[in-house]
């Protein structure tokens, strides 16, 4: 009689039931089954864990399931249900369980998210400041403009007043004399600066912080999407 | 970065909201309230940092002739990162294979 009832009531979807069962079993190794939900309610530090909380949110009963489970709350008949279902019955007893768990998750992950964001924002701030004050780099840009105009001479490309900053990465595409292997404008520039303007090489240090600053956004957006 | 910032702000507000739905005797309220107070003051720091960051990012991007509203930090700083990386590669080539004959 009780077995039939158990099979009759499919509160949760099949595959989730298996996962929930595994989840409960792993927790029950440390905490007795009937203590689990009360301890969650009491904010036991055991549940101050990102993975556990993510799972609890995932397994939280849906509104339909809550309706099916409600009659069992406080009733003797709940012991006839499967373990996962019994667990869900207990969860139903906690008011606004899902919202609660989401707040708990936020609290658990806040420290790390804060530090990540702080680190990225600081990186962008530092790089902005550093780049703004980059004297040698400005000299280098002048040199690039000068050389570029000289090389373009009397053609329509000569006489430029400025360049788009992104084009500094096109210098390597500008080919030089076919006799020198791998010779591009950039090779020529590096060689020239190393030989005749060694002080200008400080620009590498001035631009160093740009490396950290350009990494930032990607990582944090991934975290934001995942949570 | 912007999204993460907004997400933190939204979640913080959600916590504040959620606390109101539960009884004072519930341990949840006590723990969350303490968390919210602390997180809020830390978040304010982040807010100030963000303003400082935006101010200087704006300045430097305009200085280099670009539009900060159209260029994200990873793209902007990526330009310089790429440039210094290329430079270093070429420097090593020159260093190991001798200077170019120009």
PDB file of C-alpha atoms in Angstrom:
ATOM      1  CA  UNK A   1       0.000   0.000   0.000  1.00  0.00           C
ATOM      2  CA  UNK A   2       2.701   2.500   0.987  1.00  0.00           C
ATOM      3  CA  UNK A   3       4.942   1.537  -1.922  1.00  0.00           C
ATOM      4  CA  UNK A   4       2.190   2.308  -4.385  1.00  0.00           C
ATOM      5  CA  UNK A   5       1.656   5.716  -2.794  1.00  0.00           C
ATOM      6  CA  UNK A   6       5.341   6.442  -2.985  1.00  0.00           C
ATOM      7  CA  UNK A   7       5.452   5.704  -6.681  1.00  0.00           C
ATOM      8  CA  UNK A   8       2.205   7.572  -7.305  1.00  0.00           C
ATOM      9  CA  UNK A   9       3.550  10.863  -6.164  1.00  0.00           C
ATOM     10  CA  UNK A  10       6.355  12.064  -8.360  1.00  0.00           C
ATOM     11  CA  UNK A  11       7.077  15.354  -6.741  1.00  0.00           C
ATOM     12  CA  UNK A  12      10.287  16.099  -8.489  1.00  0.00           C
ATOM     13  CA  UNK A  13      11.535  15.287 -11.970  1.00  0.00           C
ATOM     14  CA  UNK A  14      13.331  11.965 -12.358  1.00  0.00           C
ATOM     15  CA  UNK A  15      16.922  13.003 -12.967  1.00  0.00           C
ATOM     16  CA  UNK A  16      16.827  15.765 -10.368  1.00  0.00           C
ATOM     17  CA  UNK A  17      15.619  13.216  -7.842  1.00  0.00           C
ATOM     18  CA  UNK A  18      18.738  11.154  -8.362  1.00  0.00           C
ATOM     19  CA  UNK A  19      20.980  14.160  -8.005  1.00  0.00           C
ATOM     20  CA  UNK A  20      19.119  15.328  -4.945  1.00  0.00           C
ATOM     21  CA  UNK A  21      19.447  11.890  -3.433  1.00  0.00           C
ATOM     22  CA  UNK A  22      23.200  11.944  -3.964  1.00  0.00           C
ATOM     23  CA  UNK A  23      23.378  15.430  -2.534  1.00  0.00           C
ATOM     24  CA  UNK A  24      21.436  14.515   0.590  1.00  0.00           C
ATOM     25  CA  UNK A  25      23.498  11.397   1.085  1.00  0.00           C
ATOM     26  CA  UNK A  26      26.742  13.343   0.966  1.00  0.00           C
ATOM     27  CA  UNK A  27      25.486  15.875   3.506  1.00  0.00           C
ATOM     28  CA  UNK A  28      24.026  13.163   5.725  1.00  0.00           C
ATOM     29  CA  UNK A  29      27.536  11.826   6.176  1.00  0.00           C
ATOM     30  CA  UNK A  30      28.296  14.885   8.286  1.00  0.00           C
ATOM     31  CA  UNK A  31      24.853  15.863   9.540  1.00  0.00           C
ATOM     32  CA  UNK A  32      22.000  13.518  10.509  1.00  0.00           C
ATOM     33  CA  UNK A  33      19.206  13.696   7.939  1.00  0.00           C
ATOM     34  CA  UNK A  34      16.611  15.223  10.202  1.00  0.00           C
ATOM     35  CA  UNK A  35      19.002  17.899  11.385  1.00  0.00           C
ATOM     36  CA  UNK A  36      19.852  19.165   7.907  1.00  0.00           C
ATOM     37  CA  UNK A  37      16.943  21.462   7.197  1.00  0.00           C
ATOM     38  CA  UNK A  38      16.699  22.882  10.738  1.00  0.00           C
ATOM     39  CA  UNK A  39      20.383  23.733  10.549  1.00  0.00           C
ATOM     40  CA  UNK A  40      19.909  25.458   7.221  1.00  0.00           C
ATOM     41  CA  UNK A  41      17.177  27.501   8.811  1.00  0.00           C
ATOM     42  CA  UNK A  42      19.457  28.316  11.702  1.00  0.00           C
ATOM     43  CA  UNK A  43      22.196  29.523   9.308  1.00  0.00           C
ATOM     44  CA  UNK A  44      24.670  26.859  10.364  1.00  0.00           C
ATOM     45  CA  UNK A  45      28.144  27.664   9.030  1.00  0.00           C
ATOM     46  CA  UNK A  46      28.260  24.295   7.289  1.00  0.00           C
ATOM     47  CA  UNK A  47      25.960  25.765   4.655  1.00  0.00           C
ATOM     48  CA  UNK A  48      28.074  28.853   4.143  1.00  0.00           C
ATOM     49  CA  UNK A  49      29.413  27.151   1.061  1.00  0.00           C
ATOM     50  CA  UNK A  50      28.966  28.182  -2.548  1.00  0.00           C
ATOM     51  CA  UNK A  51      28.551  24.714  -3.988  1.00  0.00           C
ATOM     52  CA  UNK A  52      26.094  23.518  -1.345  1.00  0.00           C
ATOM     53  CA  UNK A  53      23.992  26.647  -1.639  1.00  0.00           C
ATOM     54  CA  UNK A  54      23.952  26.460  -5.431  1.00  0.00           C
ATOM     55  CA  UNK A  55      22.657  22.925  -5.122  1.00  0.00           C
ATOM     56  CA  UNK A  56      20.008  23.886  -2.588  1.00  0.00           C
ATOM     57  CA  UNK A  57      18.751  26.580  -4.924  1.00  0.00           C
ATOM     58  CA  UNK A  58      18.708  24.131  -7.778  1.00  0.00           C
ATOM     59  CA  UNK A  59      16.748  21.564  -5.785  1.00  0.00           C
ATOM     60  CA  UNK A  60      14.331  24.024  -4.193  1.00  0.00           C
ATOM     61  CA  UNK A  61      10.754  22.847  -4.865  1.00  0.00           C
ATOM     62  CA  UNK A  62       8.869  24.721  -7.569  1.00  0.00           C
ATOM     63  CA  UNK A  63       5.486  26.301  -6.818  1.00  0.00           C
ATOM     64  CA  UNK A  64       3.695  23.279  -8.282  1.00  0.00           C
ATOM     65  CA  UNK A  65       5.733  20.910  -6.215  1.00  0.00           C
ATOM     66  CA  UNK A  66       5.125  22.999  -3.106  1.00  0.00           C
ATOM     67  CA  UNK A  67       1.386  22.532  -3.582  1.00  0.00           C
ATOM     68  CA  UNK A  68       1.795  18.780  -3.857  1.00  0.00           C
ATOM     69  CA  UNK A  69       4.085  18.632  -0.841  1.00  0.00           C
ATOM     70  CA  UNK A  70       2.136  20.914   1.511  1.00  0.00           C
ATOM     71  CA  UNK A  71      -0.363  18.306   2.712  1.00  0.00           C
ATOM     72  CA  UNK A  72       2.510  16.230   4.037  1.00  0.00           C
ATOM     73  CA  UNK A  73       3.940  18.940   6.254  1.00  0.00           C
ATOM     74  CA  UNK A  74       3.711  17.819   9.871  1.00  0.00           C
ATOM     75  CA  UNK A  75       1.844  14.693   8.796  1.00  0.00           C
ATOM     76  CA  UNK A  76       2.865  11.151   9.746  1.00  0.00           C
ATOM     77  CA  UNK A  77       2.443  10.106   6.146  1.00  0.00           C
ATOM     78  CA  UNK A  78       5.496  11.975   5.054  1.00  0.00           C
ATOM     79  CA  UNK A  79       7.674   9.089   6.243  1.00  0.00           C
ATOM     80  CA  UNK A  80       6.192   7.034   3.452  1.00  0.00           C
ATOM     81  CA  UNK A  81       7.721   9.320   0.869  1.00  0.00           C
ATOM     82  CA  UNK A  82      11.141   8.842  -0.668  1.00  0.00           C
ATOM     83  CA  UNK A  83      14.041  10.552   1.046  1.00  0.00           C
ATOM     84  CA  UNK A  84      14.313  13.349  -1.540  1.00  0.00           C
ATOM     85  CA  UNK A  85      10.595  14.017  -1.202  1.00  0.00           C
ATOM     86  CA  UNK A  86      10.828  14.061   2.589  1.00  0.00           C
ATOM     87  CA  UNK A  87      13.623  16.547   2.285  1.00  0.00           C
ATOM     88  CA  UNK A  88      11.496  18.751   0.058  1.00  0.00           C
ATOM     89  CA  UNK A  89       8.603  18.547   2.504  1.00  0.00           C
ATOM     90  CA  UNK A  90      10.879  19.974   5.168  1.00  0.00           C
ATOM     91  CA  UNK A  91      12.002  22.715   2.801  1.00  0.00           C
ATOM     92  CA  UNK A  92       8.406  23.692   2.150  1.00  0.00           C
ATOM     93  CA  UNK A  93       8.167  24.470   5.824  1.00  0.00           C
ATOM     94  CA  UNK A  94      10.768  27.218   5.476  1.00  0.00           C
ATOM     95  CA  UNK A  95       9.145  30.407   4.320  1.00  0.00           C
ATOM     96  CA  UNK A  96      10.532  31.774   1.002  1.00  0.00           C
ATOM     97  CA  UNK A  97      13.238  29.157   0.923  1.00  0.00           C
ATOM     98  CA  UNK A  98      14.604  29.925  -2.524  1.00  0.00           C
ATOM     99  CA  UNK A  99      14.936  33.662  -1.919  1.00  0.00           C
ATOM    100  CA  UNK A 100      16.597  32.936   1.410  1.00  0.00           C
ATOM    101  CA  UNK A 101      19.101  30.585  -0.165  1.00  0.00           C
ATOM    102  CA  UNK A 102      19.886  33.138  -2.870  1.00  0.00           C
ATOM    103  CA  UNK A 103      20.647  35.742  -0.217  1.00  0.00           C
ATOM    104  CA  UNK A 104      22.832  33.245   1.613  1.00  0.00           C
ATOM    105  CA  UNK A 105      24.685  32.508  -1.603  1.00  0.00           C
ATOM    106  CA  UNK A 106      25.274  36.189  -2.203  1.00  0.00           C
ATOM    107  CA  UNK A 107      26.677  36.541   1.287  1.00  0.00           C
ATOM    108  CA  UNK A 108      28.991  33.583   0.757  1.00  0.00           C
ATOM    109  CA  UNK A 109      30.380  34.809  -2.540  1.00  0.00           C
ATOM    110  CA  UNK A 110      30.438  38.518  -1.780  1.00  0.00           C
ATOM    111  CA  UNK A 111      33.990  38.712  -0.438  1.00  0.00           C
ATOM    112  CA  UNK A 112      35.548  37.157  -3.544  1.00  0.00           C
ATOM    113  CA  UNK A 113      33.404  39.095  -5.994  1.00  0.00           C
ATOM    114  CA  UNK A 114      34.220  42.317  -4.201  1.00  0.00           C
ATOM    115  CA  UNK A 115      37.933  41.656  -4.328  1.00  0.00           C
ATOM    116  CA  UNK A 116      37.844  40.725  -8.000  1.00  0.00           C
ATOM    117  CA  UNK A 117      35.960  43.852  -8.936  1.00  0.00           C
ATOM    118  CA  UNK A 118      38.163  46.025  -6.768  1.00  0.00           C
ATOM    119  CA  UNK A 119      41.249  44.542  -8.360  1.00  0.00           C
ATOM    120  CA  UNK A 120      39.993  45.166 -11.885  1.00  0.00           C
ATOM    121  CA  UNK A 121      38.833  48.680 -11.226  1.00  0.00           C
ATOM    122  CA  UNK A 122      42.143  49.512  -9.575  1.00  0.00           C
ATOM    123  CA  UNK A 123      43.983  48.071 -12.564  1.00  0.00           C
ATOM    124  CA  UNK A 124      42.056  50.274 -14.973  1.00  0.00           C
ATOM    125  CA  UNK A 125      42.527  53.298 -12.744  1.00  0.00           C
ATOM    126  CA  UNK A 126      46.269  52.720 -12.359  1.00  0.00           C
ATOM    127  CA  UNK A 127      46.757  52.096 -16.056  1.00  0.00           C
ATOM    128  CA  UNK A 128      44.784  55.217 -16.963  1.00  0.00           C
ATOM    129  CA  UNK A 129      46.913  57.364 -14.715  1.00  0.00           C
ATOM    130  CA  UNK A 130      50.132  55.801 -15.872  1.00  0.00           C
ATOM    131  CA  UNK A 131      49.264  56.109 -19.538  1.00  0.00           C
ATOM    132  CA  UNK A 132      48.159  59.689 -19.155  1.00  0.00           C
ATOM    133  CA  UNK A 133      51.553  60.607 -17.723  1.00  0.00           C
ATOM    134  CA  UNK A 134      53.600  58.548 -20.167  1.00  0.00           C
ATOM    135  CA  UNK A 135      56.199  61.038 -21.400  1.00  0.00           C
ATOM    136  CA  UNK A 136      58.564  58.685 -23.228  1.00  0.00           C
ATOM    137  CA  UNK A 137      55.674  57.015 -24.960  1.00  0.00           C
ATOM    138  CA  UNK A 138      54.492  60.379 -26.225  1.00  0.00           C
ATOM    139  CA  UNK A 139      57.992  60.950 -27.577  1.00  0.00           C
ATOM    140  CA  UNK A 140      57.829  57.604 -29.284  1.00  0.00           C
ATOM    141  CA  UNK A 141      54.548  58.506 -30.933  1.00  0.00           C
ATOM    142  CA  UNK A 142      56.095  61.732 -32.191  1.00  0.00           C
ATOM    143  CA  UNK A 143      58.920  59.685 -33.634  1.00  0.00           C
ATOM    144  CA  UNK A 144      56.526  57.307 -35.352  1.00  0.00           C
ATOM    145  CA  UNK A 145      54.705  60.239 -36.903  1.00  0.00           C
ATOM    146  CA  UNK A 146      57.948  61.843 -37.971  1.00  0.00           C
ATOM    147  CA  UNK A 147      59.348  58.696 -39.541  1.00  0.00           C
ATOM    148  CA  UNK A 148      56.054  57.859 -41.168  1.00  0.00           C
ATOM    149  CA  UNK A 149      55.772  61.281 -42.768  1.00  0.00           C
ATOM    150  CA  UNK A 150      59.371  61.167 -43.925  1.00  0.00           C
ATOM    151  CA  UNK A 151      58.938  57.769 -45.516  1.00  0.00           C
ATOM    152  CA  UNK A 152      55.735  58.830 -47.207  1.00  0.00           C
ATOM    153  CA  UNK A 153      57.523  61.950 -48.398  1.00  0.00           C
ATOM    154  CA  UNK A 154      55.731  63.664 -51.220  1.00  0.00           C
ATOM    155  CA  UNK A 155      52.909  61.183 -51.528  1.00  0.00           C
ATOM    156  CA  UNK A 156      49.430  62.017 -50.330  1.00  0.00           C
ATOM    157  CA  UNK A 157      50.106  60.071 -47.150  1.00  0.00           C
ATOM    158  CA  UNK A 158      52.912  62.352 -46.027  1.00  0.00           C
ATOM    159  CA  UNK A 159      52.255  65.372 -43.874  1.00  0.00           C
ATOM    160  CA  UNK A 160      49.991  63.621 -41.390  1.00  0.00           C
ATOM    161  CA  UNK A 161      49.218  65.529 -38.205  1.00  0.00           C
ATOM    162  CA  UNK A 162      48.335  62.508 -36.224  1.00  0.00           C
ATOM    163  CA  UNK A 163      47.408  58.862 -36.315  1.00  0.00           C
ATOM    164  CA  UNK A 164      44.665  56.726 -34.764  1.00  0.00           C
ATOM    165  CA  UNK A 165      46.247  55.119 -31.740  1.00  0.00           C
ATOM    166  CA  UNK A 166      45.149  51.671 -32.850  1.00  0.00           C
ATOM    167  CA  UNK A 167      47.333  51.988 -35.913  1.00  0.00           C
ATOM    168  CA  UNK A 168      50.477  51.539 -33.837  1.00  0.00           C
ATOM    169  CA  UNK A 169      49.686  47.869 -34.174  1.00  0.00           C
ATOM    170  CA  UNK A 170      49.629  48.124 -37.950  1.00  0.00           C
ATOM    171  CA  UNK A 171      53.287  49.133 -38.080  1.00  0.00           C
ATOM    172  CA  UNK A 172      54.247  45.510 -38.133  1.00  0.00           C
ATOM    173  CA  UNK A 173      52.231  45.142 -41.326  1.00  0.00           C
ATOM    174  CA  UNK A 174      54.161  47.856 -43.082  1.00  0.00           C
ATOM    175  CA  UNK A 175      56.840  46.051 -45.018  1.00  0.00           C
ATOM    176  CA  UNK A 176      60.349  47.392 -45.469  1.00  0.00           C
ATOM    177  CA  UNK A 177      63.075  46.661 -48.008  1.00  0.00           C
ATOM    178  CA  UNK A 178      62.719  43.138 -49.404  1.00  0.00           C
ATOM    179  CA  UNK A 179      66.443  42.539 -48.808  1.00  0.00           C
ATOM    180  CA  UNK A 180      66.136  42.499 -45.007  1.00  0.00           C
ATOM    181  CA  UNK A 181      64.309  39.404 -43.821  1.00  0.00           C
ATOM    182  CA  UNK A 182      61.300  40.051 -41.562  1.00  0.00           C
ATOM    183  CA  UNK A 183      61.822  43.747 -41.939  1.00  0.00           C
ATOM    184  CA  UNK A 184      58.817  45.877 -41.209  1.00  0.00           C
ATOM    185  CA  UNK A 185      58.391  49.451 -40.099  1.00  0.00           C
ATOM    186  CA  UNK A 186      58.219  48.157 -36.555  1.00  0.00           C
ATOM    187  CA  UNK A 187      61.519  46.318 -36.859  1.00  0.00           C
ATOM    188  CA  UNK A 188      63.074  49.487 -38.177  1.00  0.00           C
ATOM    189  CA  UNK A 189      61.543  51.482 -35.332  1.00  0.00           C
ATOM    190  CA  UNK A 190      62.755  49.086 -32.645  1.00  0.00           C
ATOM    191  CA  UNK A 191      66.230  49.079 -34.098  1.00  0.00           C
ATOM    192  CA  UNK A 192      66.329  52.860 -34.413  1.00  0.00           C
ATOM    193  CA  UNK A 193      65.140  53.476 -30.876  1.00  0.00           C
ATOM    194  CA  UNK A 194      67.455  50.881 -29.372  1.00  0.00           C
ATOM    195  CA  UNK A 195      70.389  52.467 -31.127  1.00  0.00           C
ATOM    196  CA  UNK A 196      69.708  56.186 -31.114  1.00  0.00           C
ATOM    197  CA  UNK A 197      67.044  56.856 -28.492  1.00  0.00           C
ATOM    198  CA  UNK A 198      67.662  54.354 -25.684  1.00  0.00           C
ATOM    199  CA  UNK A 199      66.018  56.589 -23.065  1.00  0.00           C
ATOM    200  CA  UNK A 200      62.796  56.301 -24.957  1.00  0.00           C
ATOM    201  CA  UNK A 201      62.730  52.639 -24.004  1.00  0.00           C
ATOM    202  CA  UNK A 202      61.275  53.720 -20.670  1.00  0.00           C
ATOM    203  CA  UNK A 203      57.956  53.698 -22.461  1.00  0.00           C
ATOM    204  CA  UNK A 204      57.812  49.956 -21.899  1.00  0.00           C
ATOM    205  CA  UNK A 205      57.629  50.579 -18.181  1.00  0.00           C
ATOM    206  CA  UNK A 206      55.135  53.395 -18.618  1.00  0.00           C
ATOM    207  CA  UNK A 207      52.830  51.037 -20.486  1.00  0.00           C
ATOM    208  CA  UNK A 208      53.325  48.081 -18.201  1.00  0.00           C
ATOM    209  CA  UNK A 209      50.035  48.430 -16.299  1.00  0.00           C
ATOM    210  CA  UNK A 210      48.018  48.178 -19.508  1.00  0.00           C
ATOM    211  CA  UNK A 211      48.527  44.434 -19.382  1.00  0.00           C
ATOM    212  CA  UNK A 212      46.521  44.017 -16.166  1.00  0.00           C
ATOM    213  CA  UNK A 213      43.909  46.553 -17.198  1.00  0.00           C
ATOM    214  CA  UNK A 214      43.003  44.838 -20.438  1.00  0.00           C
ATOM    215  CA  UNK A 215      42.443  41.456 -18.799  1.00  0.00           C
ATOM    216  CA  UNK A 216      39.848  42.714 -16.349  1.00  0.00           C
ATOM    217  CA  UNK A 217      36.440  42.710 -17.900  1.00  0.00           C
ATOM    218  CA  UNK A 218      36.489  39.294 -19.439  1.00  0.00           C
ATOM    219  CA  UNK A 219      36.902  37.412 -16.190  1.00  0.00           C
ATOM    220  CA  UNK A 220      34.330  39.348 -14.219  1.00  0.00           C
ATOM    221  CA  UNK A 221      31.721  39.061 -16.925  1.00  0.00           C
ATOM    222  CA  UNK A 222      32.150  35.334 -16.945  1.00  0.00           C
ATOM    223  CA  UNK A 223      31.524  35.236 -13.193  1.00  0.00           C
ATOM    224  CA  UNK A 224      28.499  37.516 -13.534  1.00  0.00           C
ATOM    225  CA  UNK A 225      26.957  35.330 -16.216  1.00  0.00           C
ATOM    226  CA  UNK A 226      27.598  32.156 -14.264  1.00  0.00           C
ATOM    227  CA  UNK A 227      25.975  33.356 -11.051  1.00  0.00           C
TER     228      UNK A 227
ATOM    229  CA  UNK B   1      32.858  45.051 -15.120  1.00  0.00           C
ATOM    230  CA  UNK B   2      29.855  47.323 -15.376  1.00  0.00           C
ATOM    231  CA  UNK B   3      27.539  44.311 -15.318  1.00  0.00           C
ATOM    232  CA  UNK B   4      29.214  42.806 -12.297  1.00  0.00           C
ATOM    233  CA  UNK B   5      28.962  46.115 -10.470  1.00  0.00           C
ATOM    234  CA  UNK B   6      25.253  46.387 -11.245  1.00  0.00           C
ATOM    235  CA  UNK B   7      24.704  42.775 -10.297  1.00  0.00           C
ATOM    236  CA  UNK B   8      26.298  43.336  -6.890  1.00  0.00           C
ATOM    237  CA  UNK B   9      24.185  46.428  -6.352  1.00  0.00           C
ATOM    238  CA  UNK B  10      20.983  44.602  -7.283  1.00  0.00           C
ATOM    239  CA  UNK B  11      21.746  41.633  -5.047  1.00  0.00           C
ATOM    240  CA  UNK B  12      22.541  43.928  -2.148  1.00  0.00           C
ATOM    241  CA  UNK B  13      19.139  45.543  -2.527  1.00  0.00           C
ATOM    242  CA  UNK B  14      17.501  42.145  -2.763  1.00  0.00           C
ATOM    243  CA  UNK B  15      19.033  41.186   0.557  1.00  0.00           C
ATOM    244  CA  UNK B  16      17.692  44.311   2.184  1.00  0.00           C
ATOM    245  CA  UNK B  17      14.260  43.527   0.770  1.00  0.00           C
ATOM    246  CA  UNK B  18      14.351  39.901   1.819  1.00  0.00           C
ATOM    247  CA  UNK B  19      15.163  40.697   5.425  1.00  0.00           C
ATOM    248  CA  UNK B  20      11.826  42.453   5.715  1.00  0.00           C
ATOM    249  CA  UNK B  21       9.975  39.266   4.870  1.00  0.00           C
ATOM    250  CA  UNK B  22      11.217  37.343   7.851  1.00  0.00           C
ATOM    251  CA  UNK B  23      10.583  37.554  11.580  1.00  0.00           C
ATOM    252  CA  UNK B  24      13.041  39.239  13.894  1.00  0.00           C
ATOM    253  CA  UNK B  25      13.479  36.004  15.816  1.00  0.00           C
ATOM    254  CA  UNK B  26      14.670  34.207  12.715  1.00  0.00           C
ATOM    255  CA  UNK B  27      18.450  33.885  12.766  1.00  0.00           C
ATOM    256  CA  UNK B  28      18.436  34.675   9.081  1.00  0.00           C
ATOM    257  CA  UNK B  29      17.436  38.254   9.847  1.00  0.00           C
ATOM    258  CA  UNK B  30      20.221  38.802  12.357  1.00  0.00           C
ATOM    259  CA  UNK B  31      22.955  37.299  10.187  1.00  0.00           C
ATOM    260  CA  UNK B  32      21.819  39.000   6.997  1.00  0.00           C
ATOM    261  CA  UNK B  33      21.403  42.358   8.603  1.00  0.00           C
ATOM    262  CA  UNK B  34      24.962  42.256   9.888  1.00  0.00           C
ATOM    263  CA  UNK B  35      26.178  41.154   6.472  1.00  0.00           C
ATOM    264  CA  UNK B  36      24.207  43.846   4.714  1.00  0.00           C
ATOM    265  CA  UNK B  37      25.630  46.616   6.867  1.00  0.00           C
ATOM    266  CA  UNK B  38      29.167  45.514   6.268  1.00  0.00           C
ATOM    267  CA  UNK B  39      28.720  44.770   2.572  1.00  0.00           C
ATOM    268  CA  UNK B  40      27.008  48.084   2.022  1.00  0.00           C
ATOM    269  CA  UNK B  41      29.904  50.102   3.395  1.00  0.00           C
ATOM    270  CA  UNK B  42      32.366  48.085   1.330  1.00  0.00           C
ATOM    271  CA  UNK B  43      30.190  48.586  -1.697  1.00  0.00           C
ATOM    272  CA  UNK B  44      30.260  52.331  -1.153  1.00  0.00           C
ATOM    273  CA  UNK B  45      34.025  52.179  -1.366  1.00  0.00           C
ATOM    274  CA  UNK B  46      33.659  50.370  -4.648  1.00  0.00           C
ATOM    275  CA  UNK B  47      31.299  53.044  -5.848  1.00  0.00           C
ATOM    276  CA  UNK B  48      33.863  55.757  -5.148  1.00  0.00           C
ATOM    277  CA  UNK B  49      36.573  53.725  -6.816  1.00  0.00           C
ATOM    278  CA  UNK B  50      34.379  53.316  -9.838  1.00  0.00           C
ATOM    279  CA  UNK B  51      33.852  57.054 -10.112  1.00  0.00           C
ATOM    280  CA  UNK B  52      37.574  57.701  -9.850  1.00  0.00           C
ATOM    281  CA  UNK B  53      38.255  55.023 -12.419  1.00  0.00           C
ATOM    282  CA  UNK B  54      35.676  56.403 -14.848  1.00  0.00           C
ATOM    283  CA  UNK B  55      37.020  59.912 -14.483  1.00  0.00           C
ATOM    284  CA  UNK B  56      40.585  58.953 -15.312  1.00  0.00           C
ATOM    285  CA  UNK B  57      39.675  56.421 -17.971  1.00  0.00           C
ATOM    286  CA  UNK B  58      37.661  59.118 -19.669  1.00  0.00           C
ATOM    287  CA  UNK B  59      40.576  61.523 -19.504  1.00  0.00           C
ATOM    288  CA  UNK B  60      43.161  59.160 -20.913  1.00  0.00           C
ATOM    289  CA  UNK B  61      40.967  57.806 -23.707  1.00  0.00           C
ATOM    290  CA  UNK B  62      40.110  61.286 -24.901  1.00  0.00           C
ATOM    291  CA  UNK B  63      43.763  62.245 -24.631  1.00  0.00           C
ATOM    292  CA  UNK B  64      44.508  59.530 -27.171  1.00  0.00           C
ATOM    293  CA  UNK B  65      41.724  60.712 -29.398  1.00  0.00           C
ATOM    294  CA  UNK B  66      39.170  57.997 -28.835  1.00  0.00           C
ATOM    295  CA  UNK B  67      35.626  57.960 -27.472  1.00  0.00           C
ATOM    296  CA  UNK B  68      35.400  56.435 -23.976  1.00  0.00           C
ATOM    297  CA  UNK B  69      31.724  55.674 -24.423  1.00  0.00           C
ATOM    298  CA  UNK B  70      32.548  53.551 -27.440  1.00  0.00           C
ATOM    299  CA  UNK B  71      35.746  51.933 -26.242  1.00  0.00           C
ATOM    300  CA  UNK B  72      35.919  49.396 -23.463  1.00  0.00           C
ATOM    301  CA  UNK B  73      38.997  49.209 -21.257  1.00  0.00           C
ATOM    302  CA  UNK B  74      39.965  45.799 -22.513  1.00  0.00           C
ATOM    303  CA  UNK B  75      39.972  47.042 -26.104  1.00  0.00           C
ATOM    304  CA  UNK B  76      41.726  50.313 -25.294  1.00  0.00           C
ATOM    305  CA  UNK B  77      44.451  48.922 -23.084  1.00  0.00           C
ATOM    306  CA  UNK B  78      44.725  45.955 -25.378  1.00  0.00           C
ATOM    307  CA  UNK B  79      46.135  48.253 -28.032  1.00  0.00           C
ATOM    308  CA  UNK B  80      49.080  49.168 -25.843  1.00  0.00           C
ATOM    309  CA  UNK B  81      49.559  45.663 -24.537  1.00  0.00           C
ATOM    310  CA  UNK B  82      49.745  44.330 -28.063  1.00  0.00           C
ATOM    311  CA  UNK B  83      52.198  47.011 -29.043  1.00  0.00           C
ATOM    312  CA  UNK B  84      54.580  46.336 -26.160  1.00  0.00           C
ATOM    313  CA  UNK B  85      54.355  42.577 -26.767  1.00  0.00           C
ATOM    314  CA  UNK B  86      55.233  43.004 -30.443  1.00  0.00           C
ATOM    315  CA  UNK B  87      58.055  45.309 -29.481  1.00  0.00           C
ATOM    316  CA  UNK B  88      59.512  42.786 -27.071  1.00  0.00           C
ATOM    317  CA  UNK B  89      59.355  39.976 -29.606  1.00  0.00           C
ATOM    318  CA  UNK B  90      61.140  42.058 -32.208  1.00  0.00           C
ATOM    319  CA  UNK B  91      63.693  43.202 -29.666  1.00  0.00           C
ATOM    320  CA  UNK B  92      64.528  39.586 -28.915  1.00  0.00           C
ATOM    321  CA  UNK B  93      64.833  38.777 -32.611  1.00  0.00           C
ATOM    322  CA  UNK B  94      67.210  41.660 -33.106  1.00  0.00           C
ATOM    323  CA  UNK B  95      69.089  40.762 -29.966  1.00  0.00           C
ATOM    324  CA  UNK B  96      69.621  37.159 -30.967  1.00  0.00           C
ATOM    325  CA  UNK B  97      70.157  37.599 -34.662  1.00  0.00           C
ATOM    326  CA  UNK B  98      72.131  40.823 -34.594  1.00  0.00           C
ATOM    327  CA  UNK B  99      70.936  44.235 -35.615  1.00  0.00           C
ATOM    328  CA  UNK B 100      69.205  44.876 -38.915  1.00  0.00           C
ATOM    329  CA  UNK B 101      71.199  46.274 -41.771  1.00  0.00           C
ATOM    330  CA  UNK B 102      69.145  49.178 -42.926  1.00  0.00           C
TER     331      UNK B 102
END
